[in-house]
PDB file of C-alpha atoms and ligand atoms in Angstrom:
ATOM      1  CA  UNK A   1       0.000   0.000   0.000  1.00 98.00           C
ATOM      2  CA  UNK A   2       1.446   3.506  -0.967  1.00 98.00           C
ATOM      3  CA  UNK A   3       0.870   6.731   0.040  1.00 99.00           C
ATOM      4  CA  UNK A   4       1.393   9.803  -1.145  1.00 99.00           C
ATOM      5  CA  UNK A   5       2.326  13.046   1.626  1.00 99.00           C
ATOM      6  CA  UNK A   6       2.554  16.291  -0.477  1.00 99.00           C
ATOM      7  CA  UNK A   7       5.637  18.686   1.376  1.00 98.00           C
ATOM      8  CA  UNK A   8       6.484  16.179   3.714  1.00 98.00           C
ATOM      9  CA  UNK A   9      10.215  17.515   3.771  1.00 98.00           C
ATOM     10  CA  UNK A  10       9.123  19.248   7.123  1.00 98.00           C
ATOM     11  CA  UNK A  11       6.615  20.414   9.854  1.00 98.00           C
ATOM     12  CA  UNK A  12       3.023  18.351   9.409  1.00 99.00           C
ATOM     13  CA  UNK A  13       4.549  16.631   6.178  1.00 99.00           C
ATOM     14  CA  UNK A  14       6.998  14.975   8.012  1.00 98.00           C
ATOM     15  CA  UNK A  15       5.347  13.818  10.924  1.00 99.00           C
ATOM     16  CA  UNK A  16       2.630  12.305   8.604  1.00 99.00           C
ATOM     17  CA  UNK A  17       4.878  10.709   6.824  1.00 99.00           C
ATOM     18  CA  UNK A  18       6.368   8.751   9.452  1.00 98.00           C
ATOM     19  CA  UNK A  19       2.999   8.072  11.158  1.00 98.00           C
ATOM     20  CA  UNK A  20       1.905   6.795   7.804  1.00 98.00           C
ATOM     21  CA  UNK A  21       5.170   4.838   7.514  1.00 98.00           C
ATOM     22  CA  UNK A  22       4.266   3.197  10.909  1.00 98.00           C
ATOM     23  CA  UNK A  23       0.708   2.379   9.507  1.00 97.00           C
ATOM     24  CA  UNK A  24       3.086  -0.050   7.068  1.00 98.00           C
ATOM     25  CA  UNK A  25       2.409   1.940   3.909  1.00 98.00           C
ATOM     26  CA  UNK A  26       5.279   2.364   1.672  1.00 98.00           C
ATOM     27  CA  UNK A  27       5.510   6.363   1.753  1.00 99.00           C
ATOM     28  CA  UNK A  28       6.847   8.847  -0.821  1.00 99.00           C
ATOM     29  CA  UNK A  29       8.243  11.658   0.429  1.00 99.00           C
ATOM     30  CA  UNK A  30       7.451  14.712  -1.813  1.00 99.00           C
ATOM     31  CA  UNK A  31       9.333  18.123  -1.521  1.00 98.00           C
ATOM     32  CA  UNK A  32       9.914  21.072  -3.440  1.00 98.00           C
ATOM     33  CA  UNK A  33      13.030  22.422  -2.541  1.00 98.00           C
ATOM     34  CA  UNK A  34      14.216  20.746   0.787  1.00 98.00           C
ATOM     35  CA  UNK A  35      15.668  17.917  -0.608  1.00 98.00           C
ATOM     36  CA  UNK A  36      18.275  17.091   2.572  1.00 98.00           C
ATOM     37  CA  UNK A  37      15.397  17.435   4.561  1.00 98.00           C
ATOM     38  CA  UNK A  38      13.176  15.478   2.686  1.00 98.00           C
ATOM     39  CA  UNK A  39      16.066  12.640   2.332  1.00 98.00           C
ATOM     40  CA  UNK A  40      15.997  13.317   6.526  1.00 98.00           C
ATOM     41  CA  UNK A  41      12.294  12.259   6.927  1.00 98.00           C
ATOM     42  CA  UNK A  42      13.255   9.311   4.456  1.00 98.00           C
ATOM     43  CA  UNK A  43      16.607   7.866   6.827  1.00 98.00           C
ATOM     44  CA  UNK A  44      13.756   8.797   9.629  1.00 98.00           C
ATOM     45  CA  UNK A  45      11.271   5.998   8.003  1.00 98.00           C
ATOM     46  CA  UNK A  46      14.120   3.682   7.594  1.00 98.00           C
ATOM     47  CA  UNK A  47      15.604   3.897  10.711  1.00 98.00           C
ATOM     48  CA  UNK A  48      11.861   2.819  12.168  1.00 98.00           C
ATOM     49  CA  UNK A  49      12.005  -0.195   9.621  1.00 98.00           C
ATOM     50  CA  UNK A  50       9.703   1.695   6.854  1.00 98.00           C
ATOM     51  CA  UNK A  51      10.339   1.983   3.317  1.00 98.00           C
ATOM     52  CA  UNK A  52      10.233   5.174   1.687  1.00 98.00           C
ATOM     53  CA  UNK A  53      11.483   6.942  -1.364  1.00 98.00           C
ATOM     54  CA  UNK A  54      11.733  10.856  -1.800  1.00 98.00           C
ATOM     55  CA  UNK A  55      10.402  12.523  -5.013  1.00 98.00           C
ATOM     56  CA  UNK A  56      11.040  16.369  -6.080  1.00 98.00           C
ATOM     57  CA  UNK A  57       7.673  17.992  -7.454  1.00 99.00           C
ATOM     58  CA  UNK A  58       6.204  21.354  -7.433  1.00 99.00           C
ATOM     59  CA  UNK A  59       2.328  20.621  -6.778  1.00 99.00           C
ATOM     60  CA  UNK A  60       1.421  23.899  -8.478  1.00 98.00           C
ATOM     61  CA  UNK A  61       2.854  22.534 -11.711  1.00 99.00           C
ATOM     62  CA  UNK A  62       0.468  20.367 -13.642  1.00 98.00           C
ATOM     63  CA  UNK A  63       3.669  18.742 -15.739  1.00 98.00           C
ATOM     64  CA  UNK A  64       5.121  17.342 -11.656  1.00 99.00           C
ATOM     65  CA  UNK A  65       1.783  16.579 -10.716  1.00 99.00           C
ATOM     66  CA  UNK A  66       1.846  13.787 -13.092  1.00 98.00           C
ATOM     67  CA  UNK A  67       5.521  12.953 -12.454  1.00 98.00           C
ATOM     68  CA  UNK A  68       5.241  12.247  -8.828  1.00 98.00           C
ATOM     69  CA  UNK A  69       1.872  10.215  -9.562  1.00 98.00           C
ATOM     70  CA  UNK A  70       4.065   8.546 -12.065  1.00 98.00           C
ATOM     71  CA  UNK A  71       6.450   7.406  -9.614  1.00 98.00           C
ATOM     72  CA  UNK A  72       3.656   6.450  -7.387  1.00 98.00           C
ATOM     73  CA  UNK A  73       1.922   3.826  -9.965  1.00 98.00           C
ATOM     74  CA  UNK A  74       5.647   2.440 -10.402  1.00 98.00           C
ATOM     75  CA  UNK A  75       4.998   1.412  -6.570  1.00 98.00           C
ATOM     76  CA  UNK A  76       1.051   0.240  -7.551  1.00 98.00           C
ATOM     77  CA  UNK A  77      -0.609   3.144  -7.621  1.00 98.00           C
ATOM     78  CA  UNK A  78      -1.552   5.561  -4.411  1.00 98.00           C
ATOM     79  CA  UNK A  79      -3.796   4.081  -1.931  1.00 98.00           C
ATOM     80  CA  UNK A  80      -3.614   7.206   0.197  1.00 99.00           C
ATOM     81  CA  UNK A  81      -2.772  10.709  -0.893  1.00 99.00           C
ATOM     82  CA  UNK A  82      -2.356  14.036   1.756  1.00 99.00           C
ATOM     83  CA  UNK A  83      -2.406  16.772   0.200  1.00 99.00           C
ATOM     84  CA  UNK A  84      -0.159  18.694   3.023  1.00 99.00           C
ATOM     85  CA  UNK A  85       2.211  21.103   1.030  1.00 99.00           C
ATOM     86  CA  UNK A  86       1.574  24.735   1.553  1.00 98.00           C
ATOM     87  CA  UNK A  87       2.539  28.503   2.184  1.00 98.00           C
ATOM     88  CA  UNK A  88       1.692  31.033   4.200  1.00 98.00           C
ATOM     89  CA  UNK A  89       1.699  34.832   3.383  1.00 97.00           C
ATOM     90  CA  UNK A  90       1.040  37.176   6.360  1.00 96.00           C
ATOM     91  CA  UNK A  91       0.396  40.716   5.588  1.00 97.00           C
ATOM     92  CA  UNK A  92      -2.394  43.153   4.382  1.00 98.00           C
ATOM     93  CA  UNK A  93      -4.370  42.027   1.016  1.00 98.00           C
ATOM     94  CA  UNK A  94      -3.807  46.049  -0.657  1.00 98.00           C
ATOM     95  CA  UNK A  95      -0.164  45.204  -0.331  1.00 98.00           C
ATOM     96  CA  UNK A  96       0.049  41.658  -2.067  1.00 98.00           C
ATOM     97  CA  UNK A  97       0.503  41.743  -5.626  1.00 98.00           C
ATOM     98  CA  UNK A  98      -0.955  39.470  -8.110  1.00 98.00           C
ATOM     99  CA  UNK A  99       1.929  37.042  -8.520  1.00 98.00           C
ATOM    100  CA  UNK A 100       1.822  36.683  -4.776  1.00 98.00           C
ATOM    101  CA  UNK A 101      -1.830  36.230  -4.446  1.00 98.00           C
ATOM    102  CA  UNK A 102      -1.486  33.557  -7.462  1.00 98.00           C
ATOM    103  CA  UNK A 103       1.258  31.646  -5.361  1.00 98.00           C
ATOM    104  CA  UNK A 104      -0.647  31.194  -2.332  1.00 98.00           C
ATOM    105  CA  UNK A 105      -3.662  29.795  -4.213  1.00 99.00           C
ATOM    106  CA  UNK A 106      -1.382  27.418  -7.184  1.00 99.00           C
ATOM    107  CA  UNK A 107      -0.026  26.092  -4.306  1.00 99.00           C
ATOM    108  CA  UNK A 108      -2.149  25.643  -1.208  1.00 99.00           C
ATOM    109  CA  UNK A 109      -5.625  24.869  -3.245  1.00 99.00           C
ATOM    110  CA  UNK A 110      -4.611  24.124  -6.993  1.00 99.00           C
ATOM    111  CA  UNK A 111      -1.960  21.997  -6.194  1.00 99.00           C
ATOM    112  CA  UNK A 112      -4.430  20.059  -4.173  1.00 99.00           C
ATOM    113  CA  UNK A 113      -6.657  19.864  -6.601  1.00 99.00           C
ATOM    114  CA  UNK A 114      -4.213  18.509  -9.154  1.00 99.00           C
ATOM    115  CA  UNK A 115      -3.026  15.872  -7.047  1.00 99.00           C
ATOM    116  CA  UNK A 116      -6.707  14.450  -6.017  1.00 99.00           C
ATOM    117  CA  UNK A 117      -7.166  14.632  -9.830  1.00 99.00           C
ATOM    118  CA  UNK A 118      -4.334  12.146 -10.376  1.00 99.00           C
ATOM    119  CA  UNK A 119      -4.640  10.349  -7.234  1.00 99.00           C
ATOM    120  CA  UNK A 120      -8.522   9.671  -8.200  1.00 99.00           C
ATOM    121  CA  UNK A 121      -6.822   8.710 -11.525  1.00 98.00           C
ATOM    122  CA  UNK A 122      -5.515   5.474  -9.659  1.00 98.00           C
ATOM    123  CA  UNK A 123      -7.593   4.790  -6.916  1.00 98.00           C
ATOM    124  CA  UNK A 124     -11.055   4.691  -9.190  1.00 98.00           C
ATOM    125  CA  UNK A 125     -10.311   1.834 -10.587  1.00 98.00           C
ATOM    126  CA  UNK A 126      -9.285  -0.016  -7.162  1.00 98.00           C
ATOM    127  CA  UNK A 127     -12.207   1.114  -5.699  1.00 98.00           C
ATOM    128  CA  UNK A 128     -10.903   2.351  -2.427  1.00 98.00           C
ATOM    129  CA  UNK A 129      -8.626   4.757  -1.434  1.00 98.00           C
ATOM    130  CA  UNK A 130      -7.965   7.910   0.652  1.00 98.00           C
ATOM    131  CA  UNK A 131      -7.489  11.886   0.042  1.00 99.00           C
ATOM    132  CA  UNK A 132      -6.611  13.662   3.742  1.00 99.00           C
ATOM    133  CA  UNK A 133      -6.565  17.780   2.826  1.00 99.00           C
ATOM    134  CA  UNK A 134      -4.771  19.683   5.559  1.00 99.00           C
ATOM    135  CA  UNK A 135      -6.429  22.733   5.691  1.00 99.00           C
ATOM    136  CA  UNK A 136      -6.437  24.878   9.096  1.00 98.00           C
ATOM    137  CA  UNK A 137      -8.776  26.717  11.255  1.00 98.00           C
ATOM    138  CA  UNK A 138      -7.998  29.879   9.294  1.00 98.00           C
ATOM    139  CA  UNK A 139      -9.948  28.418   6.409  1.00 98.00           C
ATOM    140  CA  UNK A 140     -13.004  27.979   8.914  1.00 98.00           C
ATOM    141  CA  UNK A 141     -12.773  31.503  10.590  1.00 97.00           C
ATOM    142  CA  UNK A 142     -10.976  33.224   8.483  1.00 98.00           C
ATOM    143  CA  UNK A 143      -7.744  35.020   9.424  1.00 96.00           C
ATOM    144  CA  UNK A 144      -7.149  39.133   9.637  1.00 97.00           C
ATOM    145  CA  UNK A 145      -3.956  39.498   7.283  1.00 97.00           C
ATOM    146  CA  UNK A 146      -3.994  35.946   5.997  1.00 98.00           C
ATOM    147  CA  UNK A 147      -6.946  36.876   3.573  1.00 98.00           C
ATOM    148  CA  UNK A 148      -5.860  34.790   0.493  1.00 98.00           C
ATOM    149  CA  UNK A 149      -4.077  31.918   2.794  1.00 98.00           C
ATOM    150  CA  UNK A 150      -7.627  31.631   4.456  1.00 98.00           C
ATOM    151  CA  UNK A 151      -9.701  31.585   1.313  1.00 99.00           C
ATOM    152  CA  UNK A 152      -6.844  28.954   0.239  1.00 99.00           C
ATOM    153  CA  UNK A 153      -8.160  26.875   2.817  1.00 99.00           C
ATOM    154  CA  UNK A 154     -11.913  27.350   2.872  1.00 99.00           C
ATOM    155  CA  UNK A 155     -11.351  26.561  -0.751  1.00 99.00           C
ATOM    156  CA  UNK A 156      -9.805  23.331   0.128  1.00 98.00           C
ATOM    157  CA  UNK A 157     -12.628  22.392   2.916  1.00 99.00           C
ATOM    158  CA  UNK A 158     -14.869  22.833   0.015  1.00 99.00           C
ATOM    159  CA  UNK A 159     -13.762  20.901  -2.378  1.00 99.00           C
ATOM    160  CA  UNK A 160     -12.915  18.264   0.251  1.00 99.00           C
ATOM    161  CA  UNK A 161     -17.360  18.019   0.895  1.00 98.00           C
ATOM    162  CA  UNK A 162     -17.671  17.892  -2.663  1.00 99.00           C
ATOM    163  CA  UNK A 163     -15.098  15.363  -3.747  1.00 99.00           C
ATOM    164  CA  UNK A 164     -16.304  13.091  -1.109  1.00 99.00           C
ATOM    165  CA  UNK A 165     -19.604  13.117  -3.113  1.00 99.00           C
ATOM    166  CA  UNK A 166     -18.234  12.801  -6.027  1.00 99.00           C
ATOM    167  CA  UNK A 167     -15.751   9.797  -5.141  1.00 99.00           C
ATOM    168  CA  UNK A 168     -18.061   8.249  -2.515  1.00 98.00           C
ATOM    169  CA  UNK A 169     -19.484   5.561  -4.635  1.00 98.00           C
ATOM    170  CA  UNK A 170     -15.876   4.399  -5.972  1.00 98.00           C
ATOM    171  CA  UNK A 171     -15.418   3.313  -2.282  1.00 98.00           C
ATOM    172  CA  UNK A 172     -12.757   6.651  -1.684  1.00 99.00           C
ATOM    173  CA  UNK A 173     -12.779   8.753   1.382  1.00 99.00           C
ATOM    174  CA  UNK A 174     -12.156  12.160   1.029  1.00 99.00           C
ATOM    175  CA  UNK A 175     -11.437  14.208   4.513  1.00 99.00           C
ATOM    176  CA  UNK A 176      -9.737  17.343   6.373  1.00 98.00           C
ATOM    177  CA  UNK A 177      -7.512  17.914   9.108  1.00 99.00           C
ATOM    178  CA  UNK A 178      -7.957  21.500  10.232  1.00 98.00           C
ATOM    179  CA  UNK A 179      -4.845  22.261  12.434  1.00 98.00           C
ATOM    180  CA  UNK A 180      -4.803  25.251  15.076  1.00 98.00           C
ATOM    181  CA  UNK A 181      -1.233  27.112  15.215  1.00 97.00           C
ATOM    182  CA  UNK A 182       1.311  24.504  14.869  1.00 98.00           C
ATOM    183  CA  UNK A 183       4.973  24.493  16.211  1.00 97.00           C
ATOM    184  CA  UNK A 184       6.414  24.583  12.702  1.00 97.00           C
ATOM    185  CA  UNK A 185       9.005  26.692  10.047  1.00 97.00           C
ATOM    186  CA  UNK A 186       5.466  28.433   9.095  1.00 97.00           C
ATOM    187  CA  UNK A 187       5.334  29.822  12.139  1.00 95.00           C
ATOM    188  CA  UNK A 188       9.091  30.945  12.664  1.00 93.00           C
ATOM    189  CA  UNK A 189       8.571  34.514  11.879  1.00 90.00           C
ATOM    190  CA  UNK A 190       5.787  35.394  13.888  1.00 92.00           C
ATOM    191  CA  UNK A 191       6.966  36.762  17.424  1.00 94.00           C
ATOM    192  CA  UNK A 192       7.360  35.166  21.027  1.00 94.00           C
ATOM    193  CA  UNK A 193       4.882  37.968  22.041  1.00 96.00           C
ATOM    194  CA  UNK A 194       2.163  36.842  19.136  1.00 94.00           C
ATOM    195  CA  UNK A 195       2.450  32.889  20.004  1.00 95.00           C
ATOM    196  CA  UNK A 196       2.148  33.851  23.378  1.00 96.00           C
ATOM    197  CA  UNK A 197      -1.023  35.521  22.724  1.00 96.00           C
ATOM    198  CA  UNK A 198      -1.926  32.552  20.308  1.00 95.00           C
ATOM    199  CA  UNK A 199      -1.335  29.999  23.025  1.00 97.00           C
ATOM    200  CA  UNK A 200      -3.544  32.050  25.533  1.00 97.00           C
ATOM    201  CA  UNK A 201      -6.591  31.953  22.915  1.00 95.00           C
ATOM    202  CA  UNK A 202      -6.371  28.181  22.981  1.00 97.00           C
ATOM    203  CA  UNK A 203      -8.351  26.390  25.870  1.00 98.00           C
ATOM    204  CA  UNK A 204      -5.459  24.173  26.180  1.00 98.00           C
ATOM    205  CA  UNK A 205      -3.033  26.467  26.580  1.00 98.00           C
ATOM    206  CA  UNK A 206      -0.800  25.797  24.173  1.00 98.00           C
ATOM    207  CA  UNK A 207       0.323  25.337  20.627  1.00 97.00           C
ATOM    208  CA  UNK A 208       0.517  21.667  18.717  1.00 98.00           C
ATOM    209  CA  UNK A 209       2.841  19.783  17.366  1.00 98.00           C
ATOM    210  CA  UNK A 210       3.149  18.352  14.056  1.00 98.00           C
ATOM    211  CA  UNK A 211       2.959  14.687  15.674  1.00 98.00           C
ATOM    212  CA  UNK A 212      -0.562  15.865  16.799  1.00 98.00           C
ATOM    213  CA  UNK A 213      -2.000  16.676  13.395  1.00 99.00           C
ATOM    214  CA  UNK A 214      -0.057  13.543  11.971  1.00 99.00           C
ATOM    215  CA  UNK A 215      -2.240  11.425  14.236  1.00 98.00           C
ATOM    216  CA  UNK A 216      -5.684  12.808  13.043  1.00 98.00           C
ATOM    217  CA  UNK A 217      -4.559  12.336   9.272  1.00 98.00           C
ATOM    218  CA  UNK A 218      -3.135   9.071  10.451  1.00 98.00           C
ATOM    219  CA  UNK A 219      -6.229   7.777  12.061  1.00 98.00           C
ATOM    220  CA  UNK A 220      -8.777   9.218   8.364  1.00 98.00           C
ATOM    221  CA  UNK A 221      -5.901   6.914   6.388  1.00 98.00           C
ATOM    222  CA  UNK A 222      -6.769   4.125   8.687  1.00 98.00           C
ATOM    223  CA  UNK A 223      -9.810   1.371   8.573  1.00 97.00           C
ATOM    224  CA  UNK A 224     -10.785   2.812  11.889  1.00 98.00           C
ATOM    225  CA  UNK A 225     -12.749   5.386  10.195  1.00 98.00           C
ATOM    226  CA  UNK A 226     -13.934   3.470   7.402  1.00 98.00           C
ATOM    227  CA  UNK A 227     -17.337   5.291   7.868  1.00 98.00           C
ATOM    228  CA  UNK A 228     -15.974   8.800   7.753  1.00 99.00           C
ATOM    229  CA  UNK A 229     -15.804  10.818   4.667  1.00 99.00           C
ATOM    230  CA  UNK A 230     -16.618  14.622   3.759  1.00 99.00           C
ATOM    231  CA  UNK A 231     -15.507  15.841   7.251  1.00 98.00           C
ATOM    232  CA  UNK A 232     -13.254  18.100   9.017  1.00 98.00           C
ATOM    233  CA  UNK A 233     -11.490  17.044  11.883  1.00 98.00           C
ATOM    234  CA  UNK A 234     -10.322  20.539  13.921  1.00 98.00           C
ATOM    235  CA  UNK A 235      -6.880  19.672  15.389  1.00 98.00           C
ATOM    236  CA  UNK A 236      -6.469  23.094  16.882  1.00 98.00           C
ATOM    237  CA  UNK A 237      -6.426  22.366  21.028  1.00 98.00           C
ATOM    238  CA  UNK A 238     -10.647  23.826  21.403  1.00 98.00           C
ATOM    239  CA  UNK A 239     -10.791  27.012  19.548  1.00 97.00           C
ATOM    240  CA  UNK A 240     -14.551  26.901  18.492  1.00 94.00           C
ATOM    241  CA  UNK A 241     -14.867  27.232  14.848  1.00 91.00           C
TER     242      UNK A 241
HETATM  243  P1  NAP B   1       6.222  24.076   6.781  1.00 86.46           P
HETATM  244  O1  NAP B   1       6.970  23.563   7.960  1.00 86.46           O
HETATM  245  O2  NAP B   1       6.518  25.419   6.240  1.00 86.46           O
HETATM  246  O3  NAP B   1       6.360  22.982   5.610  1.00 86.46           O
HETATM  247  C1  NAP B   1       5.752  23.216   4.376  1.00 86.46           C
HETATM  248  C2  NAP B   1       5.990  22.025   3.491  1.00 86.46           C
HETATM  249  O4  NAP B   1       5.316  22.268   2.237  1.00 86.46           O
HETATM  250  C3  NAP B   1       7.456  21.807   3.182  1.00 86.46           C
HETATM  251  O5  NAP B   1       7.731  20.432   3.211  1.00 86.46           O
HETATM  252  C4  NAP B   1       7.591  22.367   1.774  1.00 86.46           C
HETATM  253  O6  NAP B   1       8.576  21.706   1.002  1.00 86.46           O
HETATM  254  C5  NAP B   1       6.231  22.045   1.204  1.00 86.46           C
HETATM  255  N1  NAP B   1       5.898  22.850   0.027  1.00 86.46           N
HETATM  256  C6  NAP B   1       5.709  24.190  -0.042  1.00 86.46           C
HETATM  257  N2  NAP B   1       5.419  24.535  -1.298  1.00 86.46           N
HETATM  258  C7  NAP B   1       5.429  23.404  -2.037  1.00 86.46           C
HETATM  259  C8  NAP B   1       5.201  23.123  -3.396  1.00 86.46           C
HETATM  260  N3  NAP B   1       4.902  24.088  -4.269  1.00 86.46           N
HETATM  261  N4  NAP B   1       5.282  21.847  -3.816  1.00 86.46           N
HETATM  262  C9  NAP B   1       5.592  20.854  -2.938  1.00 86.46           C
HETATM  263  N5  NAP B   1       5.821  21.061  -1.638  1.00 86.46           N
HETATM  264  C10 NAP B   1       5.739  22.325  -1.193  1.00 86.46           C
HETATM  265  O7  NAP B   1       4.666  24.102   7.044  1.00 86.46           O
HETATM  266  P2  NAP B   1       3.716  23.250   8.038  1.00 86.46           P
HETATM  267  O8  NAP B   1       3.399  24.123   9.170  1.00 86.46           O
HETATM  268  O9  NAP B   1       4.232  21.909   8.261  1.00 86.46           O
HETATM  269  O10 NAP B   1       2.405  23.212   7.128  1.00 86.46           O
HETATM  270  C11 NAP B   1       1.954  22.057   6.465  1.00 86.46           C
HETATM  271  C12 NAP B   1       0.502  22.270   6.081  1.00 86.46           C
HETATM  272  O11 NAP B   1      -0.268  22.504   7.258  1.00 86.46           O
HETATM  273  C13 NAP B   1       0.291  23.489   5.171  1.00 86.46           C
HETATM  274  O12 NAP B   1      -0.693  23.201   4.211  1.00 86.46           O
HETATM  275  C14 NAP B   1      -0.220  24.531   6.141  1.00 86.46           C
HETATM  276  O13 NAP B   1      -0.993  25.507   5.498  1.00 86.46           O
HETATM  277  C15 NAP B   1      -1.020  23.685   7.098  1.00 86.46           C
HETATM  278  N6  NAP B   1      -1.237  24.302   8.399  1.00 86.46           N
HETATM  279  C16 NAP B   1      -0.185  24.665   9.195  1.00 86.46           C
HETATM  280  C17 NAP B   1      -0.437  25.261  10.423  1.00 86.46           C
HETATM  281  C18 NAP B   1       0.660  25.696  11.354  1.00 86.46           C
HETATM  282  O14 NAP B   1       0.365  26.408  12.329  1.00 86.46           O
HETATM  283  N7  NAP B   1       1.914  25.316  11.139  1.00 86.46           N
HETATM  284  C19 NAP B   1      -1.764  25.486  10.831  1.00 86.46           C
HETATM  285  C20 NAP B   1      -2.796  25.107   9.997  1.00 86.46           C
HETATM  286  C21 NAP B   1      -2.526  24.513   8.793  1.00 86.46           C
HETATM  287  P3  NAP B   1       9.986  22.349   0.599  1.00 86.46           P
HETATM  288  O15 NAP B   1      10.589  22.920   1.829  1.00 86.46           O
HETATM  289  O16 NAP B   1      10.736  21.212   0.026  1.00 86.46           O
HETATM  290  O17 NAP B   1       9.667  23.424  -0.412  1.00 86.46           O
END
């Protein structure tokens, strides 16, 4: 069984990764530019007696879309994709220009799109399979100064109800993980004073860890929630959304 983590170089990706590794599903690692790190999260799977095998692809580019689903049906085909890969822009929408708006979107809610296309692609036909969207609590209550990440995300919970409509009868489950604020690179360049204040706003107190949303994606990949599909699963320590 193969499965499919989209930015799994770091952060969420990673963690997934492994937690899907330790499911026993033969994992490829997909990055964009991190390849050391990527190659990391690959010794990681290894090391834990997994099998893994890193592939570069862009998600927002149609052409590596279909060359990291290539690679997947030389391994039989994805049985599970995440679609995980993503960027964050923080500032005020009158100051982003259109190449930046365009980025956050290609990436965060095309590139997702693309890679359920091709994922569908393979799973159809073996009448089963599973799409996990990480999306975020952003996309469910939208953030001040993350205009265009948000709509990224509400975008992606969307399509997530929809697909899982669409690809219901072919036996596929299509689901969300909506993380809170995660410790993570996203996060590195907001300030001690503004996690602070983010970790105060959460009931529990604190902020997540990748491992945490890794086990929610984990558990919709898994036959323990083989009656779940068209939901999102708020990972985000009781903010109500
Ligand atoms: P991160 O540490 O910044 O990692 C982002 C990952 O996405 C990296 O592996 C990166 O790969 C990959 N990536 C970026 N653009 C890509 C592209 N065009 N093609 C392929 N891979 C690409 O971020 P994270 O916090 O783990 O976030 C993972 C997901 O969780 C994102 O969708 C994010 O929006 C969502 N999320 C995060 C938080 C949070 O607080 N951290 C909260 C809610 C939702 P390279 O380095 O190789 O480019």
């Amino acid at each position: 069984m193969t499965a499919i983590v989209t930015g799994s170089s770091r952060g969420i990706g990673r963690a997934t990764a492994i937690s899907l590794s330790r499911l026993g599903y033969f994992v490829i690692v997909n990055y964009r530019s991190s390849k050391a790190e990527a190659e990391k999260t690959k010794e990681e799977i290894i090391r834990l007696g997994g099998r893994a095998v890193t592939c570069m692809a862009d998600v927002s580019s149609e052409e590596d879309v279909k060359k990291l689903f290539e690679t997947a049906r030389s391994y039989g085909g994805a049985d599970v994709l995440v679609n995980n890969a993503g960027v964050s822009y923080i500032g005020l929408l009158q100051d982003m220009s259109a190449d930046e708006i365009k980025r956050v979107l290609d990436i965060n809610l095309t590139g997702a799109i693309l890679c359920s296309r091709e994922a569908a692609k393979q799973m159809i036909p073996k009448k089963s399979g599973c799409i996990i969207n990480i999306a975020s609590m952003w996309g469910e209550v939208g953030a001040s100064c993350e205009a265009v990440y948000s709509a990224s995300k509400a975008g992606l919970i969307g399509f997530t109800k929809a697909l899982a409509k669409e690809l219901g009868p072919s036996g596929i489950r299509v689901n969300c993980v909506s993380p809170g604020v995660i410790k993570t690179d996203m996060n590195k360049e907001l300030t001690e004073e503004t996690l602070a204040e983010l970790s105060e706003d959460t009931p529990l107190l604190r902020l997540g860890s990748p491992e945490e949303v890794a086990k929610a994606a984990a558990f919709l990949a898994s036959e323990e929630s083989s009656f779940i599909t068209g939901q999102v699963l708020s990972v985000n320590g009781g903010i109500t959304v």
